[in-house]
PDB file of C-alpha atoms and ligand atoms in Angstrom:
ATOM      1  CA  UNK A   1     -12.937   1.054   3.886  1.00 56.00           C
ATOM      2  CA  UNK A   2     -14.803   0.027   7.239  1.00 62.00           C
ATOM      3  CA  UNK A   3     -11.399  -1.518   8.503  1.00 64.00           C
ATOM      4  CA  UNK A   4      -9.789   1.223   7.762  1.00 60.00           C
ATOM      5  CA  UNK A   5     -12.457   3.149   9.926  1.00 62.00           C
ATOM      6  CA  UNK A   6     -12.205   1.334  12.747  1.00 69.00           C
ATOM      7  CA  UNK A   7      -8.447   1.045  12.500  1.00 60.00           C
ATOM      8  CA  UNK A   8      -8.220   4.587  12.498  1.00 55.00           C
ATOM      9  CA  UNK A   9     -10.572   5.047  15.670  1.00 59.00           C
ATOM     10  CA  UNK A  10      -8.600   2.448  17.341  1.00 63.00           C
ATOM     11  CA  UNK A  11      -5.627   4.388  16.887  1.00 54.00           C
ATOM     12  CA  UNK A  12      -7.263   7.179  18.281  1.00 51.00           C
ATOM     13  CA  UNK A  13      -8.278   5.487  21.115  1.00 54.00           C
ATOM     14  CA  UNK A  14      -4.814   4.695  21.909  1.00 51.00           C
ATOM     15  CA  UNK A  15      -3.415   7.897  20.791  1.00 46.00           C
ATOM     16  CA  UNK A  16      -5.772   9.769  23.349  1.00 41.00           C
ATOM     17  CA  UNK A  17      -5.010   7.596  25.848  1.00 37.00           C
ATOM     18  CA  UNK A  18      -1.303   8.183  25.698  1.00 37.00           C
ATOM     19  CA  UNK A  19      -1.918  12.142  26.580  1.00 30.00           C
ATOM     20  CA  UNK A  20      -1.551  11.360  30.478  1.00 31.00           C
ATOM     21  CA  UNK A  21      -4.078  13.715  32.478  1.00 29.00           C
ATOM     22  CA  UNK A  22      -6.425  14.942  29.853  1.00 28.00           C
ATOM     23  CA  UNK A  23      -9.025  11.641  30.036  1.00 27.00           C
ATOM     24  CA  UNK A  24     -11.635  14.042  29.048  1.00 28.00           C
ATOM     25  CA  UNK A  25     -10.002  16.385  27.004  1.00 27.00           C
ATOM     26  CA  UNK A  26     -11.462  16.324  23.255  1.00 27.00           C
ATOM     27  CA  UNK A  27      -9.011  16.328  20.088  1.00 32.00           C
ATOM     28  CA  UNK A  28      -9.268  19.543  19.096  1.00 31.00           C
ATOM     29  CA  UNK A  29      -8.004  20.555  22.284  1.00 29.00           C
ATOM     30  CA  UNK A  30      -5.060  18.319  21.882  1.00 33.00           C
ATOM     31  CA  UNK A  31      -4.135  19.824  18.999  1.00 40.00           C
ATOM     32  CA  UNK A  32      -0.205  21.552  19.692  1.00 40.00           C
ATOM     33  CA  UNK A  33      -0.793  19.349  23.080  1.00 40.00           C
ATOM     34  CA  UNK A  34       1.565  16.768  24.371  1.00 48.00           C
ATOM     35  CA  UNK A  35       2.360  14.257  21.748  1.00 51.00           C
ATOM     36  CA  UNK A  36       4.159  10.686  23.688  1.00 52.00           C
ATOM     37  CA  UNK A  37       6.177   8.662  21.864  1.00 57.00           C
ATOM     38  CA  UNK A  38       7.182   5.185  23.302  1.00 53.00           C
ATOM     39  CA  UNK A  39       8.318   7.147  26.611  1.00 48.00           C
ATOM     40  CA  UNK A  40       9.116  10.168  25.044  1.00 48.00           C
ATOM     41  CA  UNK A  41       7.205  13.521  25.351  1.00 54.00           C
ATOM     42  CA  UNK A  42       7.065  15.947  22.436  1.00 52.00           C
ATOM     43  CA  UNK A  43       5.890  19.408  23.446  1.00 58.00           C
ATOM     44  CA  UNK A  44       3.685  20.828  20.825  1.00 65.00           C
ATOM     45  CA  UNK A  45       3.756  18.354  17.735  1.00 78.00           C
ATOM     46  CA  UNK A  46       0.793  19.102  15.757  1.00 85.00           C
ATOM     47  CA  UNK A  47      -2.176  16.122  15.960  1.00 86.00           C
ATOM     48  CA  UNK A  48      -3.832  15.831  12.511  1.00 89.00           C
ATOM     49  CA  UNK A  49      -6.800  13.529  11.327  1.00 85.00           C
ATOM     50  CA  UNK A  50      -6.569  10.796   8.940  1.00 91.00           C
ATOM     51  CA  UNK A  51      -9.247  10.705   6.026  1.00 94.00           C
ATOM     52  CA  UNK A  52      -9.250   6.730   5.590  1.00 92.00           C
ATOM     53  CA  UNK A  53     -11.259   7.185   2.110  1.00 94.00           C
ATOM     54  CA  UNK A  54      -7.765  10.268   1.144  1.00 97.00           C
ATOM     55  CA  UNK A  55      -5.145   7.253   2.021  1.00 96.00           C
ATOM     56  CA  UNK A  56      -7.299   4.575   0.264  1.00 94.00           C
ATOM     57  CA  UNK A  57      -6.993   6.498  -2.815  1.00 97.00           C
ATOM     58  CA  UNK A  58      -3.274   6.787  -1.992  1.00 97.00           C
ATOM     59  CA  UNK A  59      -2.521   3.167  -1.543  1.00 96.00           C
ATOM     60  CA  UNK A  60      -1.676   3.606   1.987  1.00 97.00           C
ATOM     61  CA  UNK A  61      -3.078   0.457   3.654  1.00 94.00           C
ATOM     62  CA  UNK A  62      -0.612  -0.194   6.474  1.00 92.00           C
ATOM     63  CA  UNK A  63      -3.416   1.884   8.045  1.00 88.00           C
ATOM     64  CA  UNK A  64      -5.277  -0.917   8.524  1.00 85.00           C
ATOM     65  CA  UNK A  65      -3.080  -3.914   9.799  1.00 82.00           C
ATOM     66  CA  UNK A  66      -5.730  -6.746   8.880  1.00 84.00           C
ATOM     67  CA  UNK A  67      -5.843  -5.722   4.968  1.00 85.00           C
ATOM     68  CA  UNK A  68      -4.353  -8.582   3.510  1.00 86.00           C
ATOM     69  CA  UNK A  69      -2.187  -6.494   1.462  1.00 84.00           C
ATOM     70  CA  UNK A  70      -0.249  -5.140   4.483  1.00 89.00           C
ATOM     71  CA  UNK A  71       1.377  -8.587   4.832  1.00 90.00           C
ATOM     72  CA  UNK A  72       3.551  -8.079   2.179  1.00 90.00           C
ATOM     73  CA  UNK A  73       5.155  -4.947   4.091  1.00 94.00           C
ATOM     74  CA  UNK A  74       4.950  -7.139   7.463  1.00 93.00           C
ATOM     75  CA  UNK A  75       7.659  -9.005   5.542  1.00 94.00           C
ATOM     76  CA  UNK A  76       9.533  -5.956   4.134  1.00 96.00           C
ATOM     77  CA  UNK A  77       9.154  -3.959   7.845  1.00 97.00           C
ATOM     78  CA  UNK A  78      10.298  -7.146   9.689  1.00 97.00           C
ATOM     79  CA  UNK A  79      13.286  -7.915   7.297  1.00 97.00           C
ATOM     80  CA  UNK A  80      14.308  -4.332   7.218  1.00 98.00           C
ATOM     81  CA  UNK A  81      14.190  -4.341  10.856  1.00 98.00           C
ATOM     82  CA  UNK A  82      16.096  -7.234  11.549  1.00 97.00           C
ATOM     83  CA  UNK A  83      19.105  -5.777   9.345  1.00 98.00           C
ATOM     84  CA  UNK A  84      19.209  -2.460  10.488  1.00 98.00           C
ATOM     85  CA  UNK A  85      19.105  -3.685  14.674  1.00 97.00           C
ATOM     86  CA  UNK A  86      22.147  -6.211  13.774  1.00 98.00           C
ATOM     87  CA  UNK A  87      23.752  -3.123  12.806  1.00 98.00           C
ATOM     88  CA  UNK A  88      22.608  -0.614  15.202  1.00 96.00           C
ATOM     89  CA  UNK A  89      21.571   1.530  12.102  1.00 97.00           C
ATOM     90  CA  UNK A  90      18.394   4.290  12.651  1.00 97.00           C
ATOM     91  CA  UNK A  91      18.193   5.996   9.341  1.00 98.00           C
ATOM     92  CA  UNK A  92      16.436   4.297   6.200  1.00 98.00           C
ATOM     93  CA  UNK A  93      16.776   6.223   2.848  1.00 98.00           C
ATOM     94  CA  UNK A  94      14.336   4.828  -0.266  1.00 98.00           C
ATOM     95  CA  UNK A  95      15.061   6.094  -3.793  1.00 98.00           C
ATOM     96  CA  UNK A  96      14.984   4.473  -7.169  1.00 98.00           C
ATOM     97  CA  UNK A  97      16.191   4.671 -10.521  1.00 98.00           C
ATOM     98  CA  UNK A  98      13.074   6.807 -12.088  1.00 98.00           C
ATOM     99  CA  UNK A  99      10.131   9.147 -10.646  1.00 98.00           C
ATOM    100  CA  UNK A 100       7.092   7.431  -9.937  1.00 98.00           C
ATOM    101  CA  UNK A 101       8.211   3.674  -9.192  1.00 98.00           C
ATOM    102  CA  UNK A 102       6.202   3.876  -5.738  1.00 98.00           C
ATOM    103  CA  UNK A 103       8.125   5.310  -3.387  1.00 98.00           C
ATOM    104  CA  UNK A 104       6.332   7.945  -1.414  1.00 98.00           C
ATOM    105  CA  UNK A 105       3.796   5.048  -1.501  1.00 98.00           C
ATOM    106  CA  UNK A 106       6.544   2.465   0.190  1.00 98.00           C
ATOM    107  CA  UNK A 107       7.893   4.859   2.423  1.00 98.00           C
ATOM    108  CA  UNK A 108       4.489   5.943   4.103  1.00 98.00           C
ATOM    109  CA  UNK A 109       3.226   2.262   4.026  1.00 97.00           C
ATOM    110  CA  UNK A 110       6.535   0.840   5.610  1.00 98.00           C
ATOM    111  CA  UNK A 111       6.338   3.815   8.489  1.00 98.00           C
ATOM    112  CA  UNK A 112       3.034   3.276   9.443  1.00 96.00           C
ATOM    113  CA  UNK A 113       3.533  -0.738   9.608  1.00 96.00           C
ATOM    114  CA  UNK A 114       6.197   0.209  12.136  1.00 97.00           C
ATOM    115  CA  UNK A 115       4.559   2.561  14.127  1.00 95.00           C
ATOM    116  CA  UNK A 116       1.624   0.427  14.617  1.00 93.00           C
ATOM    117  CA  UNK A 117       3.400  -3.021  14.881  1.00 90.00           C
ATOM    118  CA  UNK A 118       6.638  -2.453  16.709  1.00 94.00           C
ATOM    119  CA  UNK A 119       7.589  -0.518  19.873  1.00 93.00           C
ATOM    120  CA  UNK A 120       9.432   1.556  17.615  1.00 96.00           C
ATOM    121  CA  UNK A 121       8.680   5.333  16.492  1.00 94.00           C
ATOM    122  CA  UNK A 122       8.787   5.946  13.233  1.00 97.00           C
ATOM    123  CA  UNK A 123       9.696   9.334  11.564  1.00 97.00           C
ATOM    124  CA  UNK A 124       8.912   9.863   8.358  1.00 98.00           C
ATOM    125  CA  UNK A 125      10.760  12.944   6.264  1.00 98.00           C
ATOM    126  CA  UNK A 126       9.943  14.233   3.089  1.00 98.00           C
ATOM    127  CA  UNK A 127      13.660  14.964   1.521  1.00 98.00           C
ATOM    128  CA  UNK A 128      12.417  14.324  -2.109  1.00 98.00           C
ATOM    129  CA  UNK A 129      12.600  18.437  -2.136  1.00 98.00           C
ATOM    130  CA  UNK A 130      11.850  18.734  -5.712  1.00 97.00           C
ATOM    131  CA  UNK A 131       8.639  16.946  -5.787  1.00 97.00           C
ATOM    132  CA  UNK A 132       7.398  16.668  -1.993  1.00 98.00           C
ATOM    133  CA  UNK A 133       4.294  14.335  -1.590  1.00 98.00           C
ATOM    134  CA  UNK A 134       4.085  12.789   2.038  1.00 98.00           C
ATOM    135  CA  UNK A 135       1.590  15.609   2.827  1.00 97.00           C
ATOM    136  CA  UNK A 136      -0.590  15.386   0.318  1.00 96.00           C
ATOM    137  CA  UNK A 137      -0.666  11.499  -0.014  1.00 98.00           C
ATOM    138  CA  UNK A 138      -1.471  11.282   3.840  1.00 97.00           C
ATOM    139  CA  UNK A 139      -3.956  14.552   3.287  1.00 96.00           C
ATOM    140  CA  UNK A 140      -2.569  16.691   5.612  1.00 95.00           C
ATOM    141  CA  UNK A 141      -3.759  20.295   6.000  1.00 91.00           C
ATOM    142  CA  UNK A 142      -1.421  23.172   4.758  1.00 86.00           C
ATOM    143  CA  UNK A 143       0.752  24.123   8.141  1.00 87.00           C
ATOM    144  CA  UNK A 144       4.000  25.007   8.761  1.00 92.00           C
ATOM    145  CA  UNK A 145       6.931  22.502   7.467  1.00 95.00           C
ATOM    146  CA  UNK A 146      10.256  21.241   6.187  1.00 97.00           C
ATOM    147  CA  UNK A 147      10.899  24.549   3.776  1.00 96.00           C
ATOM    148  CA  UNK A 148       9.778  26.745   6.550  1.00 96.00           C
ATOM    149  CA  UNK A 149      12.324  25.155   9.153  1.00 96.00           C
ATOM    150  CA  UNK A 150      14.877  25.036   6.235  1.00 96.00           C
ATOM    151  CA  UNK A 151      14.253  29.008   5.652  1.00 95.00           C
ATOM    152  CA  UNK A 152      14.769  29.728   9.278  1.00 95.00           C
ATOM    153  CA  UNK A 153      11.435  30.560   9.843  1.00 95.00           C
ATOM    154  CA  UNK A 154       9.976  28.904  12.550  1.00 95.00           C
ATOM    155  CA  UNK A 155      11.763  26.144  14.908  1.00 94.00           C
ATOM    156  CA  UNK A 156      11.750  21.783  14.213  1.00 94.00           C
ATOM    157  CA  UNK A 157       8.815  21.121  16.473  1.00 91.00           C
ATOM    158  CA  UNK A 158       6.586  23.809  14.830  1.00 93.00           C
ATOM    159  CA  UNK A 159       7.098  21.694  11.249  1.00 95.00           C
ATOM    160  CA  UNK A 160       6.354  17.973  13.259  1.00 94.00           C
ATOM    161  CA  UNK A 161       2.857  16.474  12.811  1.00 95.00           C
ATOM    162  CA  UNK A 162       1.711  13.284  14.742  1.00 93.00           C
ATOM    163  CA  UNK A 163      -1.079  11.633  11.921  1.00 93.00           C
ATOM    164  CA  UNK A 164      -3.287  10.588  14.977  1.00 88.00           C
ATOM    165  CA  UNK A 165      -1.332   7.117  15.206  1.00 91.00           C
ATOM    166  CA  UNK A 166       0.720   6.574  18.304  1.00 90.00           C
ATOM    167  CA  UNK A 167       4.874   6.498  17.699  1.00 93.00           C
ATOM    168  CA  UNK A 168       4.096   8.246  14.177  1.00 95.00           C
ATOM    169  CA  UNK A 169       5.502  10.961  13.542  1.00 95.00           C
ATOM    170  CA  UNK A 170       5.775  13.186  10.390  1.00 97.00           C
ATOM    171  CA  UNK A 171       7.930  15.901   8.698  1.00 97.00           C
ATOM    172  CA  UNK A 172       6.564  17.120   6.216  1.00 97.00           C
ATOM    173  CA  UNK A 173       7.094  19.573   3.065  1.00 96.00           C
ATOM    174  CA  UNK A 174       4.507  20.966   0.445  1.00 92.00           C
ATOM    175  CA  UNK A 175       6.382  23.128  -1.570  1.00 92.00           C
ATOM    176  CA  UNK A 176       9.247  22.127  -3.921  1.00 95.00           C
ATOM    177  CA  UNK A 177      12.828  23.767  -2.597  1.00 94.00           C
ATOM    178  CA  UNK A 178      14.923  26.024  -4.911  1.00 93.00           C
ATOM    179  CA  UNK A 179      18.646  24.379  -5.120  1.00 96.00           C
ATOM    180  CA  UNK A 180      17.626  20.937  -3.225  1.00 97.00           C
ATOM    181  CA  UNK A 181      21.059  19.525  -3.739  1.00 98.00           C
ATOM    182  CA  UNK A 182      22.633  22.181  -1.701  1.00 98.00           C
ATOM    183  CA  UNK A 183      20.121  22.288   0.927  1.00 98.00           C
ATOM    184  CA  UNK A 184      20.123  18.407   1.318  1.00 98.00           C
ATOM    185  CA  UNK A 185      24.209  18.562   1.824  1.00 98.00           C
ATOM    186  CA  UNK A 186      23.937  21.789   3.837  1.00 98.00           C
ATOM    187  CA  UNK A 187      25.222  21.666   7.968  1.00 97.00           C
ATOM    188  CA  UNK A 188      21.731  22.931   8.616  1.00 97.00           C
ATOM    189  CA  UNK A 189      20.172  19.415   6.936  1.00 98.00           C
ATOM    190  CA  UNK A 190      23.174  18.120   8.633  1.00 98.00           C
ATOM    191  CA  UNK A 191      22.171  18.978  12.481  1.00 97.00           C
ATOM    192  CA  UNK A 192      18.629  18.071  11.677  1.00 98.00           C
ATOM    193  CA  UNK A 193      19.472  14.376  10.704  1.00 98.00           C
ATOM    194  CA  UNK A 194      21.880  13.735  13.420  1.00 96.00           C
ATOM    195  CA  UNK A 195      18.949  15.420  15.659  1.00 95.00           C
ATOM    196  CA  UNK A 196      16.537  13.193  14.309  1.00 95.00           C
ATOM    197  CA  UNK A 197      18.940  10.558  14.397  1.00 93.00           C
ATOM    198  CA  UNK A 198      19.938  10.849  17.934  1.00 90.00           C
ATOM    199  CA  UNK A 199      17.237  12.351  19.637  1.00 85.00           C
ATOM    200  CA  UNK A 200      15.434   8.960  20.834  1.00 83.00           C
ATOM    201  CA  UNK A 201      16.878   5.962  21.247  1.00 85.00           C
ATOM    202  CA  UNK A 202      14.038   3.430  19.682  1.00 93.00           C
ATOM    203  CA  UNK A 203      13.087   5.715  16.568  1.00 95.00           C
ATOM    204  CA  UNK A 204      13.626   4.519  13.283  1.00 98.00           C
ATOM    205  CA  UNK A 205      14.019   7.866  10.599  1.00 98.00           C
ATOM    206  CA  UNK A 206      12.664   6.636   6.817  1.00 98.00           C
ATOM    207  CA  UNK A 207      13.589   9.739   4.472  1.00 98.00           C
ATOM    208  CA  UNK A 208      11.674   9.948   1.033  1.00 98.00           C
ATOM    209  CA  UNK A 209      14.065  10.775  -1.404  1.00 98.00           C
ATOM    210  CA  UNK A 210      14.215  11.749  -5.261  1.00 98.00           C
ATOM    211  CA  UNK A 211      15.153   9.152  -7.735  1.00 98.00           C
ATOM    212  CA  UNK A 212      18.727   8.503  -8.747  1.00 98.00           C
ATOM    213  CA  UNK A 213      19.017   9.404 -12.402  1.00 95.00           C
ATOM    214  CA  UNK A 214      16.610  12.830 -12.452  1.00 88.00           C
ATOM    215  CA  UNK A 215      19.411  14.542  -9.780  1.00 94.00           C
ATOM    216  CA  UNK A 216      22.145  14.257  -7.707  1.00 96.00           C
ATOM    217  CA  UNK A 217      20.155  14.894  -4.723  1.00 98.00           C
ATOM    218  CA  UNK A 218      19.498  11.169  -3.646  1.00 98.00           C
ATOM    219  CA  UNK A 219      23.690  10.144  -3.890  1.00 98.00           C
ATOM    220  CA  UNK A 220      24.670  13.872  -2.339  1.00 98.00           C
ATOM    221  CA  UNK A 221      22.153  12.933   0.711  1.00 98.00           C
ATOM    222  CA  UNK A 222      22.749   9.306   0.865  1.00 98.00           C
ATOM    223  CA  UNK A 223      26.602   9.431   2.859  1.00 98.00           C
ATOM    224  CA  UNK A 224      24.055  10.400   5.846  1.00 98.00           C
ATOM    225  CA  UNK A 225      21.712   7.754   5.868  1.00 98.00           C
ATOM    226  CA  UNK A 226      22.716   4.611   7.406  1.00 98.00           C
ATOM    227  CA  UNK A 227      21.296   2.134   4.627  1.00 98.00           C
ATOM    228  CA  UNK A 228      19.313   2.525   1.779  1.00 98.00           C
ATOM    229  CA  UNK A 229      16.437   0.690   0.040  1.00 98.00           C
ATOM    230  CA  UNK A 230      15.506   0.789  -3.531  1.00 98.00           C
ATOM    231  CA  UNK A 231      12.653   0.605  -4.767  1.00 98.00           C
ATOM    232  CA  UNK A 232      11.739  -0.232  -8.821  1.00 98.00           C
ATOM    233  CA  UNK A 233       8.446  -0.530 -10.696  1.00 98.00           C
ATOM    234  CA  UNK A 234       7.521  -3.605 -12.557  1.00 96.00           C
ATOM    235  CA  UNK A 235       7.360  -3.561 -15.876  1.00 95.00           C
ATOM    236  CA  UNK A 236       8.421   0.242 -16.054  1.00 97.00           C
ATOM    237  CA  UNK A 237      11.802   0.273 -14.403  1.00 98.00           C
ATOM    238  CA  UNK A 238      14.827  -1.335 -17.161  1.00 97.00           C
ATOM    239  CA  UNK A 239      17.273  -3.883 -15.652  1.00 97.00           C
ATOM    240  CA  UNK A 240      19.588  -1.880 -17.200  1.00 98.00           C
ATOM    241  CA  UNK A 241      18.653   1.305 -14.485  1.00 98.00           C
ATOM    242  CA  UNK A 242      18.726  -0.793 -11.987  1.00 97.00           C
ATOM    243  CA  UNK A 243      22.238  -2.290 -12.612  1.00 97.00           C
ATOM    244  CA  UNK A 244      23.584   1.366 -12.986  1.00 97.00           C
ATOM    245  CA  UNK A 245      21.895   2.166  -9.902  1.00 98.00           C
ATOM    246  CA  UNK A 246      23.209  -0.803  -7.735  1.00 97.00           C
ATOM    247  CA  UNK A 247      26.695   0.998  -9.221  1.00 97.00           C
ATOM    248  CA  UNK A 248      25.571   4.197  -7.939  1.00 97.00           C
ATOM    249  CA  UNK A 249      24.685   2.869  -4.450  1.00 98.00           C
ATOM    250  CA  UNK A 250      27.896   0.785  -3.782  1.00 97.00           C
ATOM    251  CA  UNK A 251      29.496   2.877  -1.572  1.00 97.00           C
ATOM    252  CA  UNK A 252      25.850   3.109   0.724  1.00 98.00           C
ATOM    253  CA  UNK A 253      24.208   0.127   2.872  1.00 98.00           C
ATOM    254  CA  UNK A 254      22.043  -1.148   0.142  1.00 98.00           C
ATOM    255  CA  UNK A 255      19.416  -3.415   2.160  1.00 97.00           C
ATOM    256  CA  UNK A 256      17.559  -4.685  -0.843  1.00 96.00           C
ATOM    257  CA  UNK A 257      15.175  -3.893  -3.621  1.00 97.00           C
ATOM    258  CA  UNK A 258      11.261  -3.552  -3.157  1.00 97.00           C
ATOM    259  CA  UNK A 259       9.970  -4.893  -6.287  1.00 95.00           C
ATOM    260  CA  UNK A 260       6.623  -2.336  -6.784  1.00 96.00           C
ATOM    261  CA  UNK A 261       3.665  -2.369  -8.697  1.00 95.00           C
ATOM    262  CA  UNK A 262       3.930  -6.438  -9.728  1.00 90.00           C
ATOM    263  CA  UNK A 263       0.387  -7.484 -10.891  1.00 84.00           C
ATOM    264  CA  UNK A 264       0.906 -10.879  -9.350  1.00 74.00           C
ATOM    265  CA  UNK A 265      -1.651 -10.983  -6.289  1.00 57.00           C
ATOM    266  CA  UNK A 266      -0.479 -11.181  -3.032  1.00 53.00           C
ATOM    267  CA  UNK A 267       3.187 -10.946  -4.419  1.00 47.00           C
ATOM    268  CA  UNK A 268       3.145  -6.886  -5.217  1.00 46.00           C
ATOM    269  CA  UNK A 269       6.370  -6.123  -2.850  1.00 48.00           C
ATOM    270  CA  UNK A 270       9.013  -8.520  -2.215  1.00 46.00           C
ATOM    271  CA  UNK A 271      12.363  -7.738  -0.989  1.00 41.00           C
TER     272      UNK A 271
HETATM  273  N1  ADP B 301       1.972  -1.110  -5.948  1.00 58.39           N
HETATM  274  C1  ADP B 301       1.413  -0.176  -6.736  1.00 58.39           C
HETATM  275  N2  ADP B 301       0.505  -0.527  -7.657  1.00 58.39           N
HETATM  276  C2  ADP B 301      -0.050   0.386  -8.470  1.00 58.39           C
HETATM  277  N3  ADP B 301       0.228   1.695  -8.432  1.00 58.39           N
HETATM  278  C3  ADP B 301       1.116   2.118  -7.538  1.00 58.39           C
HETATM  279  C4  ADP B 301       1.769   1.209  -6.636  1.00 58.39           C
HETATM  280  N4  ADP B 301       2.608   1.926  -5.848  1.00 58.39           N
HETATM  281  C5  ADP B 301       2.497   3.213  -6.240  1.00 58.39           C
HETATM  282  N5  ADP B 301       1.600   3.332  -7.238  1.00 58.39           N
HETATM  283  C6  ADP B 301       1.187   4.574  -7.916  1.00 58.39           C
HETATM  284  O1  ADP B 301       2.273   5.043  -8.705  1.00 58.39           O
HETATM  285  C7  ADP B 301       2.320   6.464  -8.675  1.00 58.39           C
HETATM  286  C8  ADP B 301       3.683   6.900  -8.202  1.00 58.39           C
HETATM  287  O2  ADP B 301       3.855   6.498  -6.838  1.00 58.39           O
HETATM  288  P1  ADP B 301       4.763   7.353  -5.870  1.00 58.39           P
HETATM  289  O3  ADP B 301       4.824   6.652  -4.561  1.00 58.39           O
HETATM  290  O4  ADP B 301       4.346   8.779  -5.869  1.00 58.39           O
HETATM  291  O5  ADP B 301       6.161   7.219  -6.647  1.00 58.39           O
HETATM  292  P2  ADP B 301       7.528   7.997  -6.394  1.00 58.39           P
HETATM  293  O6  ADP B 301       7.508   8.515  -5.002  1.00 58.39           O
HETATM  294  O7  ADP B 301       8.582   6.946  -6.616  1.00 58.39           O
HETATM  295  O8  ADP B 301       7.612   9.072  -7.430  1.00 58.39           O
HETATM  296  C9  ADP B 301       1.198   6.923  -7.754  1.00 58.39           C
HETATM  297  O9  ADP B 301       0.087   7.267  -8.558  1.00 58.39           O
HETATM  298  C10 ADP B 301       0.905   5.691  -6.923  1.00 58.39           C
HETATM  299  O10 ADP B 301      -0.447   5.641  -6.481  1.00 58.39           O
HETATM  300 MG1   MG B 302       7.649  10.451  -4.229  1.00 58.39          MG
END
C-alpha cells in the first residue's frame, strides 16, 4: 500500500511538473487546466485523484511499477507493443468469451503499465456499454462522460479525465447505454475512434469491451479496432468458449490470449 503511495505522489510530481508555467499552482487549481501529453496539449481534460487503497481493492497494481505482480503485464505491455508497432496498429480491443474473466481489470492494468513505462499515451475507453466499470474500478467521481458525449450533450474533451498519471488518459462511462450495439456501430462512435485514433501520433487507444457470447456488441465494434486481445479466466472459462471464440475473432487481428485469474504465483497472466 506504501508503494502504491509513493508511486502515486511520484506521479504527481511529474504530472505537475508537466503543466509548464504554473510551478506554484496547487491541484485543485489545475483541475479543467492544461493536461500535456508526450508533446501534446489538451485544453481542459479533467485531473482526478487516485485513492491507492480504491485500486488496491480493484487489482489495479500497474500503479505501482515495483509490485512484483506488475511484471507479468511488463511482459504482456511489451509483447503487445512490439506487435502492434511492426504493424503500425493504435487501437487495442480486449473481450472474452464470458462476463467477469478480468477484463476491465487487464485493460486498466495494461494502460497504466504503458503510460508509466513507455513514451506512449495511453487512452483508455469504456465501450463495454452495457456494464461500464473503468470509473468505478479506478474510483473516479461522477462527472460528465461517454453517454453524455454519445447523447450530444456536452463536447469529447468535457467527458476526458487525466487519473493524475502523466500520458494517461481516460474516457469514461457510468451508466449502462440503451441499444449499445447500435451506438457502438453508429458514424458518431465512428468519428470518435478515428479521432481518437488519429489525433496523436504516439497514443495507443485500449477499448474495454463486452464479452463475446452475452451480445453482439464486441464482433459489431471489433471491424474498427486494429487487433484484439482476449482475455479468459482460469478455471471458469471452457476450452470449448474459447475455441468458438477464436472462430468468432478470425476475421480481427487476434494478438493473443491473457490467461487471467491462474492461482499459480507469479504466473497469473501470460500471453
Ligand atoms: N487475476 C485475478 N485474480 C482474481 N480475481 C480477479 C483477477 N482479475 C480480475 N479479478 C476479479 O474478477 C472480477 C471480474 O473482473 P472484471 O475485470 O470486472 O471482469 P470483466 O471486465 O471481464 O467482466 C472482479 O471482481 C475482479 O476483481
Ligand atoms: Mg468489465
Amino acid at each position: 500500500m506504501e508503494r502504491i503511495k509513493e508511486a502515486i505522489a511520484k506521479a504527481r510530481e511529474k504530472q505537475d511538473g508537466a503543466f509548464s508555467g504554473r510551478e506554484n499552482t496547487t491541484r485543485k487549481a489545475l483541475k479543467s487546466a492544461e493536461v500535456v501529453e508526450g508533446p501534446i496539449v489538451y485544453k481542459e481534460t479533467r485531473v482526478v485523484d487516485l485513492d491507492p487503497a480504491h485500486l488496491e481493492d480493484h487489482r489495479i497494481i500497474t500503479m505501482d511499477t515495483e509490485d512484483p505482480n506488475s511484471i507479468s503485464f511488463d511482459i504482456l505491455r511489451t509483447q503487445i507493443l512490439a506487435k502492434m508497432e511492426a504493424n503500425g496498429w493504435k487501437t487495442l480491443a480486449i473481450t472474452s468469451p464470458t462476463p467477469a474473466c478480468g477484463k476491465t481489470v487487464v485493460a486498466i492494468n495494461l494502460a497504466l503499465s504503458i503510460a508509466k513505462q513507455t513514451d506512449y499515451t495511453a487512452l483508455l475507453v469504456d465501450f463495454d456499454l452495457r456494464r461500464p466499470q473503468v470509473a468505478s474500478y479506478l474510483g473516479l467521481p461522477r462527472e460528465y462522460d461517454l453517454a453524455d458525449y454519445l447523447d450530444g450533450k456536452i463536447e469529447l474533451n468535457d467527458a476526458l479525465v487525466n487519473p493524475g498519471v502523466p500520458r494517461f488518459v481516460v474516457l469514461p462511462n457510468r451508466r449502462p447505454v440503451k441499444n449499445s450495439t447500435e451506438i457502438l456501430t453508429s458514424r458518431k462512435v465512428k468519428a470518435l475512434v478515428a479521432e481518437l485514433r488519429d489525433r496523436y501520433e504516439k497514443r495507443i487507444c485500449i477499448f474495454d469491451l463486452p464479452p463475446l457470447k452475452s451480445t453482439d456488441d464486441a464482433i459489431a465494434f471489433l471491424p474498427q479496432a486494429d487487433c484484439v486481445l482476449m482475455v479468459v479466466a482460469s478455471g471458469e472459462t471452457k476450452p470449448g468458449e474459447v475455441k468458438d471464440c477464436r472462430r468468432q475473432l478470425q476475421s480481427s487481428n487476434l494478438l493473443g490470449v491473457v490467461l487471467n485469474k491462474s492461482t499459480e504465483v507469479a504466473k497469473t497472466y501470460y500471453y
